[in-house]
Amino acid sequence: QVQLVESGGGLVQAGGSLRLSCAASGALKIDVMGWYRQALGKERELVALISRGGSTNYADSVKGRSTISGDNAKNTVYLQMNSLKPEDTAVYYCYLTQFGVRSWGQGTQVTVSS
């Protein structure tokens, strides 16, 4: 059973920074880890992904402001978000795939005040 534990969310002023972390336990061979987010009343959307080999993929809305990184030995992924905007306010969900199966974290709230 894969479990994902997220941390690092919170309240920040516009222009500020946050670092999200997600640690996976019970995972054997992670293919991709990353983050999605869901704002109130909107669909869940991709934020950033990183493959086991280090390839990254970012949503256009966060490109240039966010950096995803991973530690394969610790099965942990990080998302550094800078120059945060009120529209970044959402619940951020950690995500991973292994053997074609997706797993999700419980989510961590990020609120950016204007």
N, CA, C and O atoms as a Tinker XYZ file with bonds, in Angstrom:
   456  protein
     1  N      0.836000   -1.180000    0.000000    73     2
     2  CA     0.000000    0.000000    0.000000    64     1     3
     3  C      0.883000    1.246000    0.000000    63     2     4     5
     4  O      1.673000    1.461000    0.919000    81     3
     5  N      0.736000    2.062000   -1.045000    73     3     6
     6  CA     1.520000    3.288000   -1.143000    64     5     7
     7  C      0.850000    4.392000   -0.328000    63     6     8     9
     8  O     -0.362000    4.589000   -0.412000    81     7
     9  N      1.635000    5.093000    0.443000    73     7    10
    10  CA     1.133000    6.251000    1.185000    64     9    11
    11  C      1.990000    7.464000    0.843000    63    10    12    13
    12  O      3.216000    7.380000    0.768000    81    11
    13  N      1.324000    8.577000    0.640000    73    11    14
    14  CA     2.003000    9.829000    0.314000    64    13    15
    15  C      1.694000   10.839000    1.412000    63    14    16    17
    16  O      0.532000   11.085000    1.737000    81    15
    17  N      2.738000   11.414000    1.972000    73    15    18
    18  CA     2.568000   12.383000    3.048000    64    17    19
    19  C      3.127000   13.720000    2.587000    63    18    20    21
    20  O      4.320000   13.858000    2.318000    81    19
    21  N      2.233000   14.703000    2.502000    73    19    22
    22  CA     2.610000   16.030000    2.014000    64    21    23
    23  C      2.852000   16.971000    3.188000    63    22    24    25
    24  O      2.286000   16.804000    4.269000    81    23
    25  N      3.698000   17.955000    2.952000    73    23    26
    26  CA     3.923000   19.000000    3.943000    64    25    27
    27  C      4.375000   20.262000    3.229000    63    26    28    29
    28  O      4.792000   20.229000    2.071000    81    27
    29  N      4.283000   21.378000    3.948000    73    27    30
    30  CA     4.814000   22.623000    3.421000    64    29    31
    31  C      3.790000   23.628000    2.951000    63    30    32    33
    32  O      4.151000   24.746000    2.585000    81    31
    33  N      2.524000   23.261000    2.951000    73    31    34
    34  CA     1.509000   24.227000    2.546000    64    33    35
    35  C      1.324000   25.296000    3.607000    63    34    36    37
    36  O      1.897000   25.221000    4.694000    81    35
    37  N      0.514000   26.292000    3.274000    73    35    38
    38  CA     0.248000   27.349000    4.233000    64    37    39
    39  C     -0.236000   28.611000    3.572000    63    38    40    41
    40  O     -0.617000   28.624000    2.401000    81    39
    41  N     -0.212000   29.676000    4.352000    73    39    42
    42  CA    -0.656000   30.993000    3.895000    64    41    43
    43  C      0.566000   31.851000    3.618000    63    42    44    45
    44  O      1.477000   31.935000    4.441000    81    43
    45  N      0.579000   32.485000    2.457000    73    43    46
    46  CA     1.706000   33.327000    2.080000    64    45    47
    47  C      1.176000   34.535000    1.308000    63    46    48    49
    48  O      0.134000   34.460000    0.657000    81    47
    49  N      1.891000   35.624000    1.387000    73    47    50
    50  CA     1.494000   36.813000    0.635000    64    49    51
    51  C      1.930000   36.686000   -0.817000    63    50    52    53
    52  O      2.885000   35.977000   -1.134000    81    51
    53  N      1.230000   37.372000   -1.676000    73    51    54
    54  CA     1.599000   37.394000   -3.086000    64    53    55
    55  C      3.052000   37.839000   -3.230000    63    54    56    57
    56  O      3.506000   38.778000   -2.575000    81    55
    57  N      3.755000   37.145000   -4.095000    73    55    58
    58  CA     5.179000   37.417000   -4.285000    64    57    59
    59  C      6.076000   36.560000   -3.419000    63    58    60    61
    60  O      7.290000   36.532000   -3.617000    81    59
    61  N      5.494000   35.866000   -2.468000    73    59    62
    62  CA     6.267000   35.029000   -1.565000    64    61    63
    63  C      6.578000   33.660000   -2.146000    63    62    64    65
    64  O      6.290000   33.376000   -3.308000    81    63
    65  N      7.171000   32.821000   -1.308000    73    63    66
    66  CA     7.605000   31.493000   -1.738000    64    65    67
    67  C      7.141000   30.432000   -0.758000    63    66    68    69
    68  O      6.935000   30.702000    0.426000    81    67
    69  N      6.983000   29.232000   -1.268000    73    67    70
    70  CA     6.690000   28.064000   -0.450000    64    69    71
    71  C      7.423000   26.867000   -1.038000    63    70    72    73
    72  O      7.693000   26.813000   -2.238000    81    71
    73  N      7.738000   25.911000   -0.171000    73    71    74
    74  CA     8.327000   24.657000   -0.629000    64    73    75
    75  C      7.467000   23.508000   -0.138000    63    74    76    77
    76  O      7.308000   23.312000    1.067000    81    75
    77  N      6.924000   22.765000   -1.055000    73    75    78
    78  CA     6.125000   21.594000   -0.716000    64    77    79
    79  C      7.004000   20.350000   -0.776000    63    78    80    81
    80  O      7.893000   20.230000   -1.619000    81    79
    81  N      6.728000   19.433000    0.140000    73    79    82
    82  CA     7.442000   18.162000    0.155000    64    81    83
    83  C      6.435000   17.028000    0.175000    63    82    84    85
    84  O      5.333000   17.165000    0.707000    81    83
    85  N      6.827000   15.908000   -0.412000    73    83    86
    86  CA     5.968000   14.728000   -0.402000    64    85    87
    87  C      6.851000   13.502000   -0.296000    63    86    88    89
    88  O      7.727000   13.276000   -1.131000    81    87
    89  N      6.611000   12.714000    0.735000    73    87    90
    90  CA     7.365000   11.489000    0.949000    64    89    91
    91  C      6.460000   10.290000    0.712000    63    90    92    93
    92  O      5.344000   10.226000    1.226000    81    91
    93  N      6.955000    9.347000   -0.070000    73    91    94
    94  CA     6.195000    8.144000   -0.384000    64    93    95
    95  C      6.735000    6.971000    0.418000    63    94    96    97
    96  O      7.944000    6.761000    0.506000    81    95
    97  N      5.821000    6.218000    0.996000    73    95    98
    98  CA     6.207000    4.977000    1.678000    64    97    99
    99  C      5.440000    3.827000    1.030000    63    98   100   101
   100  O      4.349000    4.004000    0.488000    81    99
   101  N      6.041000    2.659000    1.106000    73    99   102
   102  CA     5.391000    1.498000    0.512000    64   101   103
   103  C      5.546000    1.408000   -0.987000    63   102   104   105
   104  O      4.926000    0.557000   -1.625000    81   103
   105  N      6.372000    2.281000   -1.564000    73   103   106
   106  CA     6.566000    2.273000   -3.010000    64   105   107
   107  C      7.791000    1.444000   -3.361000    63   106   108   109
   108  O      8.800000    1.494000   -2.657000    81   107
   109  N      7.709000    0.681000   -4.448000    73   107   110
   110  CA     8.807000   -0.194000   -4.836000    64   109   111
   111  C      9.643000    0.395000   -5.959000    63   110   112   113
   112  O     10.871000    0.423000   -5.881000    81   111
   113  N      8.974000    0.864000   -7.001000    73   111   114
   114  CA     9.680000    1.400000   -8.160000    64   113   115
   115  C      8.836000    2.525000   -8.743000    63   114   116   117
   116  O      7.974000    2.292000   -9.589000    81   115
   117  N      9.089000    3.736000   -8.287000    73   115   118
   118  CA     8.315000    4.891000   -8.728000    64   117   119
   119  C      8.745000    5.296000  -10.122000    63   118   120   121
   120  O      9.938000    5.427000  -10.398000    81   119
   121  N      7.777000    5.496000  -11.000000    73   119   122
   122  CA     8.070000    5.952000  -12.358000    64   121   123
   123  C      8.030000    7.479000  -12.447000    63   122   124   125
   124  O      8.924000    8.111000  -13.010000    81   123
   125  N      6.971000    8.049000  -11.875000    73   123   126
   126  CA     6.777000    9.499000  -11.935000    64   125   127
   127  C      6.225000    9.970000  -10.593000    63   126   128   129
   128  O      5.376000    9.310000   -9.995000    81   127
   129  N      6.709000   11.100000  -10.134000    73   127   130
   130  CA     6.131000   11.775000   -8.961000    64   129   131
   131  C      5.868000   13.217000   -9.334000    63   130   132   133
   132  O      6.478000   13.760000  -10.255000    81   131
   133  N      4.959000   13.822000   -8.612000    73   131   134
   134  CA     4.714000   15.224000   -8.904000    64   133   135
   135  C      3.546000   15.792000   -8.141000    63   134   136   137
   136  O      3.122000   15.270000   -7.111000    81   135
   137  N      3.040000   16.886000   -8.687000    73   135   138
   138  CA     2.004000   17.646000   -8.005000    64   137   139
   139  C      0.894000   18.049000   -8.974000    63   138   140   141
   140  O      1.140000   18.450000  -10.112000    81   139
   141  N     -0.309000   17.927000   -8.486000    73   139   142
   142  CA    -1.483000   18.501000   -9.117000    64   141   143
   143  C     -2.102000   19.470000   -8.114000    63   142   144   145
   144  O     -1.765000   19.450000   -6.930000    81   143
   145  N     -2.991000   20.299000   -8.586000    73   143   146
   146  CA    -3.701000   21.200000   -7.672000    64   145   147
   147  C     -5.150000   21.344000   -8.104000    63   146   148   149
   148  O     -5.506000   21.148000   -9.266000    81   147
   149  N     -5.967000   21.693000   -7.127000    73   147   150
   150  CA    -7.388000   21.898000   -7.403000    64   149   151
   151  C     -7.865000   23.117000   -6.636000    63   150   152   153
   152  O     -7.891000   23.125000   -5.405000    81   151
   153  N     -8.239000   24.141000   -7.376000    73   151   154
   154  CA    -8.806000   25.339000   -6.777000    64   153   155
   155  C    -10.304000   25.140000   -6.571000    63   154   156   157
   156  O    -10.925000   24.295000   -7.215000    81   155
   157  N    -10.864000   25.918000   -5.679000    73   155   158
   158  CA   -12.278000   25.788000   -5.356000    64   157   159
   159  C    -13.126000   25.986000   -6.611000    63   158   160   161
   160  O    -13.009000   27.002000   -7.297000    81   159
   161  N    -13.964000   25.021000   -6.897000    73   159   162
   162  CA   -14.856000   25.116000   -8.039000    64   161   163
   163  C    -14.230000   24.785000   -9.379000    63   162   164   165
   164  O    -14.871000   24.924000  -10.421000    81   163
   165  N    -12.971000   24.347000   -9.357000    73   163   166
   166  CA   -12.293000   24.030000  -10.608000    64   165   167
   167  C    -11.840000   22.580000  -10.613000    63   166   168   169
   168  O    -11.836000   21.906000   -9.582000    81   167
   169  N    -11.462000   22.119000  -11.790000    73   167   170
   170  CA   -10.972000   20.751000  -11.917000    64   169   171
   171  C     -9.506000   20.658000  -11.465000    63   170   172   173
   172  O     -8.767000   21.642000  -11.469000    81   171
   173  N     -9.128000   19.465000  -11.086000    73   171   174
   174  CA    -7.733000   19.227000  -10.713000    64   173   175
   175  C     -6.862000   19.382000  -11.950000    63   174   176   177
   176  O     -7.220000   18.921000  -13.034000    81   175
   177  N     -5.709000   20.040000  -11.781000    73   175   178
   178  CA    -4.830000   20.287000  -12.918000    64   177   179
   179  C     -3.381000   19.984000  -12.564000    63   178   180   181
   180  O     -2.972000   20.044000  -11.404000    81   179
   181  N     -2.640000   19.665000  -13.578000    73   179   182
   182  CA    -1.218000   19.390000  -13.415000    64   181   183
   183  C     -0.472000   20.648000  -12.989000    63   182   184   185
   184  O     -0.749000   21.742000  -13.480000    81   183
   185  N      0.474000   20.481000  -12.073000    73   183   186
   186  CA     1.400000   21.553000  -11.723000    64   185   187
   187  C      2.784000   21.211000  -12.265000    63   186   188   189
   188  O      3.340000   21.952000  -13.075000    81   187
   189  N      3.335000   20.089000  -11.814000    73   187   190
   190  CA     4.663000   19.687000  -12.255000    64   189   191
   191  C      4.870000   18.205000  -11.970000    63   190   192   193
   192  O      4.341000   17.661000  -11.001000    81   191
   193  N      5.650000   17.564000  -12.836000    73   191   194
   194  CA     5.982000   16.150000  -12.685000    64   193   195
   195  C      7.477000   15.956000  -12.892000    63   194   196   197
   196  O      8.129000   16.726000  -13.597000    81   195
   197  N      8.004000   14.917000  -12.266000    73   195   198
   198  CA     9.394000   14.541000  -12.489000    64   197   199
   199  C      9.469000   13.027000  -12.589000    63   198   200   201
   200  O      8.884000   12.303000  -11.783000    81   199
   201  N     10.194000   12.566000  -13.588000    73   199   202
   202  CA    10.341000   11.129000  -13.778000    64   201   203
   203  C     11.512000   10.603000  -12.951000    63   202   204   205
   204  O     12.313000   11.367000  -12.413000    81   203
   205  N     11.585000    9.288000  -12.867000    73   203   206
   206  CA    12.677000    8.677000  -12.117000    64   205   207
   207  C     14.028000    9.091000  -12.695000    63   206   208   209
   208  O     15.015000    9.205000  -11.969000    81   207
   209  N     14.060000    9.310000  -13.988000    73   207   210
   210  CA    15.301000    9.699000  -14.649000    64   209   211
   211  C     15.607000   11.186000  -14.561000    63   210   212   213
   212  O     16.672000   11.635000  -14.985000    81   211
   213  N     14.653000   11.959000  -13.999000    73   211   214
   214  CA    14.903000   13.378000  -13.802000    64   213   215
   215  C     14.256000   14.290000  -14.824000    63   214   216   217
   216  O     14.418000   15.508000  -14.744000    81   215
   217  N     13.534000   13.743000  -15.775000    73   215   218
   218  CA    12.833000   14.595000  -16.736000    64   217   219
   219  C     11.680000   15.297000  -16.042000    63   218   220   221
   220  O     10.993000   14.708000  -15.208000    81   219
   221  N     11.474000   16.549000  -16.388000    73   219   222
   222  CA    10.435000   17.346000  -15.725000    64   221   223
   223  C      9.420000   17.875000  -16.727000    63   222   224   225
   224  O      9.693000   18.017000  -17.919000    81   223
   225  N      8.244000   18.159000  -16.196000    73   223   226
   226  CA     7.161000   18.717000  -16.996000    64   225   227
   227  C      6.411000   19.708000  -16.115000    63   226   228   229
   228  O      6.046000   19.386000  -14.985000    81   227
   229  N      6.181000   20.911000  -16.629000    73   227   230
   230  CA     5.518000   21.954000  -15.849000    64   229   231
   231  C      4.291000   22.476000  -16.579000    63   230   232   233
   232  O      4.257000   22.523000  -17.809000    81   231
   233  N      3.293000   22.864000  -15.811000    73   231   234
   234  CA     2.178000   23.599000  -16.381000    64   233   235
   235  C      2.678000   24.981000  -16.795000    63   234   236   237
   236  O      3.555000   25.550000  -16.145000    81   235
   237  N      2.126000   25.509000  -17.865000    73   235   238
   238  CA     2.538000   26.835000  -18.321000    64   237   239
   239  C      2.339000   27.889000  -17.236000    63   238   240   241
   240  O      3.096000   28.855000  -17.142000    81   239
   241  N      1.309000   27.686000  -16.419000    73   239   242
   242  CA     0.968000   28.687000  -15.408000    64   241   243
   243  C      2.026000   28.815000  -14.315000    63   242   244   245
   244  O      2.081000   29.838000  -13.633000    81   243
   245  N      2.863000   27.797000  -14.137000    73   243   246
   246  CA     3.887000   27.864000  -13.078000    64   245   247
   247  C      5.299000   27.843000  -13.640000    63   246   248   249
   248  O      6.264000   28.006000  -12.892000    81   247
   249  N      5.434000   27.646000  -14.945000    73   247   250
   250  CA     6.759000   27.562000  -15.557000    64   249   251
   251  C      7.526000   28.841000  -15.314000    63   250   252   253
   252  O      6.996000   29.938000  -15.492000    81   251
   253  N      8.780000   28.699000  -14.904000    73   251   254
   254  CA     9.600000   29.859000  -14.621000    64   253   255
   255  C      9.497000   30.346000  -13.191000    63   254   256   257
   256  O     10.344000   31.113000  -12.733000    81   255
   257  N      8.464000   29.907000  -12.477000    73   255   258
   258  CA     8.281000   30.304000  -11.086000    64   257   259
   259  C      8.430000   29.128000  -10.128000    63   258   260   261
   260  O      8.551000   29.319000   -8.918000    81   259
   261  N      8.422000   27.929000  -10.664000    73   259   262
   262  CA     8.447000   26.741000   -9.808000    64   261   263
   263  C      9.525000   25.778000  -10.272000    63   262   264   265
   264  O      9.863000   25.714000  -11.454000    81   263
   265  N     10.055000   25.033000   -9.313000    73   263   266
   266  CA    11.060000   24.017000   -9.615000    64   265   267
   267  C     10.705000   22.742000   -8.874000    63   266   268   269
   268  O     10.525000   22.747000   -7.656000    81   267
   269  N     10.607000   21.643000   -9.623000    73   267   270
   270  CA    10.357000   20.345000   -9.011000    64   269   271
   271  C     11.660000   19.575000   -8.950000    63   270   272   273
   272  O     12.457000   19.615000   -9.887000    81   271
   273  N     11.873000   18.882000   -7.858000    73   271   274
   274  CA    13.074000   18.068000   -7.710000    64   273   275
   275  C     12.713000   16.822000   -6.925000    63   274   276   277
   276  O     11.693000   16.773000   -6.238000    81   275
   277  N     13.566000   15.822000   -7.037000    73   275   278
   278  CA    13.262000   14.569000   -6.353000    64   277   279
   279  C     14.491000   13.938000   -5.763000    63   278   280   281
   280  O     15.613000   14.193000   -6.201000    81   279
   281  N     14.271000   13.113000   -4.765000    73   279   282
   282  CA    15.331000   12.331000   -4.130000    64   281   283
   283  C     14.908000   10.875000   -4.233000    63   282   284   285
   284  O     14.085000   10.408000   -3.446000    81   283
   285  N     15.465000   10.158000   -5.197000    73   283   286
   286  CA    15.056000    8.778000   -5.427000    64   285   287
   287  C     15.327000    7.883000   -4.218000    63   286   288   289
   288  O     14.553000    6.972000   -3.927000    81   287
   289  N     16.413000    8.144000   -3.528000    73   287   290
   290  CA    16.776000    7.309000   -2.380000    64   289   291
   291  C     15.746000    7.445000   -1.257000    63   290   292   293
   292  O     15.509000    6.505000   -0.498000    81   291
   293  N     15.140000    8.629000   -1.164000    73   291   294
   294  CA    14.167000    8.876000   -0.099000    64   293   295
   295  C     12.729000    8.798000   -0.601000    63   294   296   297
   296  O     11.797000    8.998000    0.179000    81   295
   297  N     12.533000    8.515000   -1.872000    73   295   298
   298  CA    11.184000    8.505000   -2.455000    64   297   299
   299  C     10.435000    9.790000   -2.109000    63   298   300   301
   300  O      9.273000    9.765000   -1.705000    81   299
   301  N     11.120000   10.892000   -2.276000    73   299   302
   302  CA    10.564000   12.192000   -1.906000    64   301   303
   303  C     10.649000   13.149000   -3.082000    63   302   304   305
   304  O     11.619000   13.148000   -3.840000    81   303
   305  N      9.615000   13.963000   -3.217000    73   303   306
   306  CA     9.593000   14.984000   -4.248000    64   305   307
   307  C      9.344000   16.337000   -3.599000    63   306   308   309
   308  O      8.624000   16.440000   -2.605000    81   307
   309  N      9.945000   17.368000   -4.170000    73   307   310
   310  CA     9.823000   18.718000   -3.647000    64   309   311
   311  C      9.319000   19.644000   -4.757000    63   310   312   313
   312  O      9.603000   19.447000   -5.938000    81   311
   313  N      8.571000   20.647000   -4.340000    73   311   314
   314  CA     8.136000   21.672000   -5.281000    64   313   315
   315  C      8.421000   23.033000   -4.662000    63   314   316   317
   316  O      7.773000   23.439000   -3.697000    81   315
   317  N      9.387000   23.722000   -5.224000    73   315   318
   318  CA     9.711000   25.074000   -4.790000    64   317   319
   319  C      8.903000   26.042000   -5.638000    63   318   320   321
   320  O      9.033000   26.061000   -6.861000    81   319
   321  N      8.078000   26.836000   -4.995000    73   319   322
   322  CA     7.229000   27.791000   -5.717000    64   321   323
   323  C      7.606000   29.200000   -5.296000    63   322   324   325
   324  O      7.593000   29.530000   -4.110000    81   323
   325  N      7.939000   30.025000   -6.273000    73   323   326
   326  CA     8.324000   31.412000   -6.035000    64   325   327
   327  C      7.351000   32.353000   -6.734000    63   326   328   329
   328  O      6.544000   31.942000   -7.568000    81   327
   329  N      7.451000   33.613000   -6.372000    73   327   330
   330  CA     6.595000   34.643000   -6.984000    64   329   331
   331  C      5.136000   34.193000   -7.017000    63   330   332   333
   332  O      4.461000   34.276000   -8.043000    81   331
   333  N      4.681000   33.723000   -5.885000    73   331   334
   334  CA     3.322000   33.175000   -5.820000    64   333   335
   335  C      2.273000   34.247000   -6.071000    63   334   336   337
   336  O      2.434000   35.409000   -5.697000    81   335
   337  N      1.193000   33.821000   -6.716000    73   335   338
   338  CA     0.086000   34.702000   -7.077000    64   337   339
   339  C     -1.197000   34.217000   -6.402000    63   338   340   341
   340  O     -1.303000   33.038000   -6.064000    81   339
   341  N     -2.157000   35.093000   -6.203000    73   339   342
   342  CA    -3.429000   34.638000   -5.619000    64   341   343
   343  C     -4.060000   33.491000   -6.407000    63   342   344   345
   344  O     -4.739000   32.643000   -5.826000    81   343
   345  N     -3.845000   33.456000   -7.709000    73   343   346
   346  CA    -4.426000   32.368000   -8.506000    64   345   347
   347  C     -3.726000   31.030000   -8.293000    63   346   348   349
   348  O     -4.175000   30.012000   -8.820000    81   347
   349  N     -2.651000   31.015000   -7.541000    73   347   350
   350  CA    -2.005000   29.750000   -7.156000    64   349   351
   351  C     -2.704000   29.109000   -5.960000    63   350   352   353
   352  O     -2.386000   27.981000   -5.583000    81   351
   353  N     -3.648000   29.824000   -5.370000    73   351   354
   354  CA    -4.392000   29.281000   -4.231000    64   353   355
   355  C     -5.150000   28.028000   -4.643000    63   354   356   357
   356  O     -5.941000   28.046000   -5.587000    81   355
   357  N     -4.899000   26.943000   -3.925000    73   355   358
   358  CA    -5.510000   25.651000   -4.249000    64   357   359
   359  C     -5.089000   24.617000   -3.221000    63   358   360   361
   360  O     -4.222000   24.868000   -2.383000    81   359
   361  N     -5.711000   23.463000   -3.297000    73   359   362
   362  CA    -5.211000   22.296000   -2.570000    64   361   363
   363  C     -4.237000   21.596000   -3.512000    63   362   364   365
   364  O     -4.572000   21.284000   -4.654000    81   363
   365  N     -3.050000   21.359000   -3.022000    73   363   366
   366  CA    -2.004000   20.723000   -3.817000    64   365   367
   367  C     -1.900000   19.256000   -3.418000    63   366   368   369
   368  O     -1.742000   18.918000   -2.245000    81   367
   369  N     -1.992000   18.391000   -4.434000    73   367   370
   370  CA    -1.974000   16.952000   -4.216000    64   369   371
   371  C     -0.699000   16.340000   -4.768000    63   370   372   373
   372  O     -0.316000   16.579000   -5.913000    81   371
   373  N     -0.060000   15.553000   -3.936000    73   371   374
   374  CA     1.087000   14.769000   -4.392000    64   373   375
   375  C      0.574000   13.577000   -5.186000    63   374   376   377
   376  O     -0.517000   13.068000   -4.930000    81   375
   377  N      1.359000   13.147000   -6.136000    73   375   378
   378  CA     0.927000   12.119000   -7.098000    64   377   379
   379  C      2.130000   11.261000   -7.460000    63   378   380   381
   380  O      3.246000   11.764000   -7.594000    81   379
   381  N      1.899000    9.985000   -7.613000    73   379   382
   382  CA     2.947000    9.138000   -8.169000    64   381   383
   383  C      2.336000    8.008000   -8.978000    63   382   384   385
   384  O      1.175000    7.643000   -8.790000    81   383
   385  N      3.132000    7.466000   -9.872000    73   383   386
   386  CA     2.746000    6.267000  -10.587000    64   385   387
   387  C      3.852000    5.235000  -10.445000    63   386   388   389
   388  O      5.039000    5.556000  -10.503000    81   387
   389  N      3.438000    3.998000  -10.261000    73   387   390
   390  CA     4.366000    2.869000  -10.324000    64   389   391
   391  C      3.605000    1.683000  -10.870000    63   390   392   393
   392  O      2.465000    1.428000  -10.481000    81   391
   393  N      4.244000    0.958000  -11.774000    73   391   394
   394  CA     3.622000   -0.191000  -12.443000    64   393   395
   395  C      2.279000    0.196000  -13.057000    63   394   396   397
   396  O      1.354000   -0.615000  -13.102000    81   395
   397  N      2.177000    1.438000  -13.529000    73   395   398
   398  CA     0.957000    1.889000  -14.182000    64   397   399
   399  C     -0.171000    2.267000  -13.251000    63   398   400   401
   400  O     -1.266000    2.593000  -13.709000    81   399
   401  N      0.071000    2.230000  -11.958000    73   399   402
   402  CA    -0.968000    2.540000  -10.977000    64   401   403
   403  C     -0.697000    3.907000  -10.370000    63   402   404   405
   404  O      0.430000    4.215000   -9.982000    81   403
   405  N     -1.763000    4.739000  -10.289000    73   403   406
   406  CA    -1.638000    6.075000   -9.721000    64   405   407
   407  C     -1.981000    6.073000   -8.243000    63   406   408   409
   408  O     -2.871000    5.346000   -7.801000    81   407
   409  N     -1.269000    6.891000   -7.483000    73   407   410
   410  CA    -1.577000    7.098000   -6.068000    64   409   411
   411  C     -1.592000    8.594000   -5.801000    63   410   412   413
   412  O     -0.863000    9.365000   -6.425000    81   411
   413  N     -2.443000    8.985000   -4.857000    73   411   414
   414  CA    -2.608000   10.396000   -4.524000    64   413   415
   415  C     -2.427000   10.622000   -3.023000    63   414   416   417
   416  O     -2.770000    9.767000   -2.207000    81   415
   417  N     -1.885000   11.780000   -2.678000    73   415   418
   418  CA    -1.848000   12.197000   -1.293000    64   417   419
   419  C     -3.167000   12.815000   -0.885000    63   418   420   421
   420  O     -4.085000   12.941000   -1.696000    81   419
   421  N     -3.257000   13.202000    0.385000    73   419   422
   422  CA    -4.480000   13.780000    0.920000    64   421   423
   423  C     -4.644000   15.247000    0.534000    63   422   424   425
   424  O     -5.751000   15.785000    0.569000    81   423
   425  N     -3.552000   15.880000    0.171000    73   423   426
   426  CA    -3.605000   17.276000   -0.231000    64   425   427
   427  C     -3.149000   18.215000    0.865000    63   426   428   429
   428  O     -3.336000   17.943000    2.051000    81   427
   429  N     -2.548000   19.320000    0.459000    73   427   430
   430  CA    -2.130000   20.364000    1.385000    64   429   431
   431  C     -2.575000   21.709000    0.820000    63   430   432   433
   432  O     -2.399000   21.990000   -0.366000    81   431
   433  N     -3.146000   22.524000    1.678000    73   431   434
   434  CA    -3.709000   23.796000    1.229000    64   433   435
   435  C     -2.616000   24.845000    1.069000    63   434   436   437
   436  O     -1.781000   25.035000    1.953000    81   435
   437  N     -2.638000   25.515000   -0.064000    73   435   438
   438  CA    -1.788000   26.680000   -0.294000    64   437   439
   439  C     -2.708000   27.869000   -0.550000    63   438   440   441
   440  O     -3.533000   27.841000   -1.463000    81   439
   441  N     -2.559000   28.905000    0.258000    73   439   442
   442  CA    -3.370000   30.100000    0.112000    64   441   443
   443  C     -2.454000   31.295000   -0.077000    63   442   444   445
   444  O     -1.575000   31.549000    0.747000    81   443
   445  N     -2.658000   32.021000   -1.152000    73   443   446
   446  CA    -1.847000   33.194000   -1.460000    64   445   447
   447  C     -2.736000   34.424000   -1.343000    63   446   448   449
   448  O     -3.711000   34.575000   -2.080000    81   447
   449  N     -2.390000   35.293000   -0.414000    73   447   450
   450  CA    -3.191000   36.498000   -0.200000    64   449   451
   451  C     -2.653000   37.655000   -1.044000    63   450   452   453
   452  O     -1.451000   37.769000   -1.283000    81   451
   453  N     -3.568000   38.496000   -1.481000    73   451   454
   454  CA    -3.156000   39.627000   -2.332000    64   453   455
   455  C     -2.801000   40.843000   -1.505000    63   454   456
   456  O     -2.435000   41.880000   -2.058000    81   455
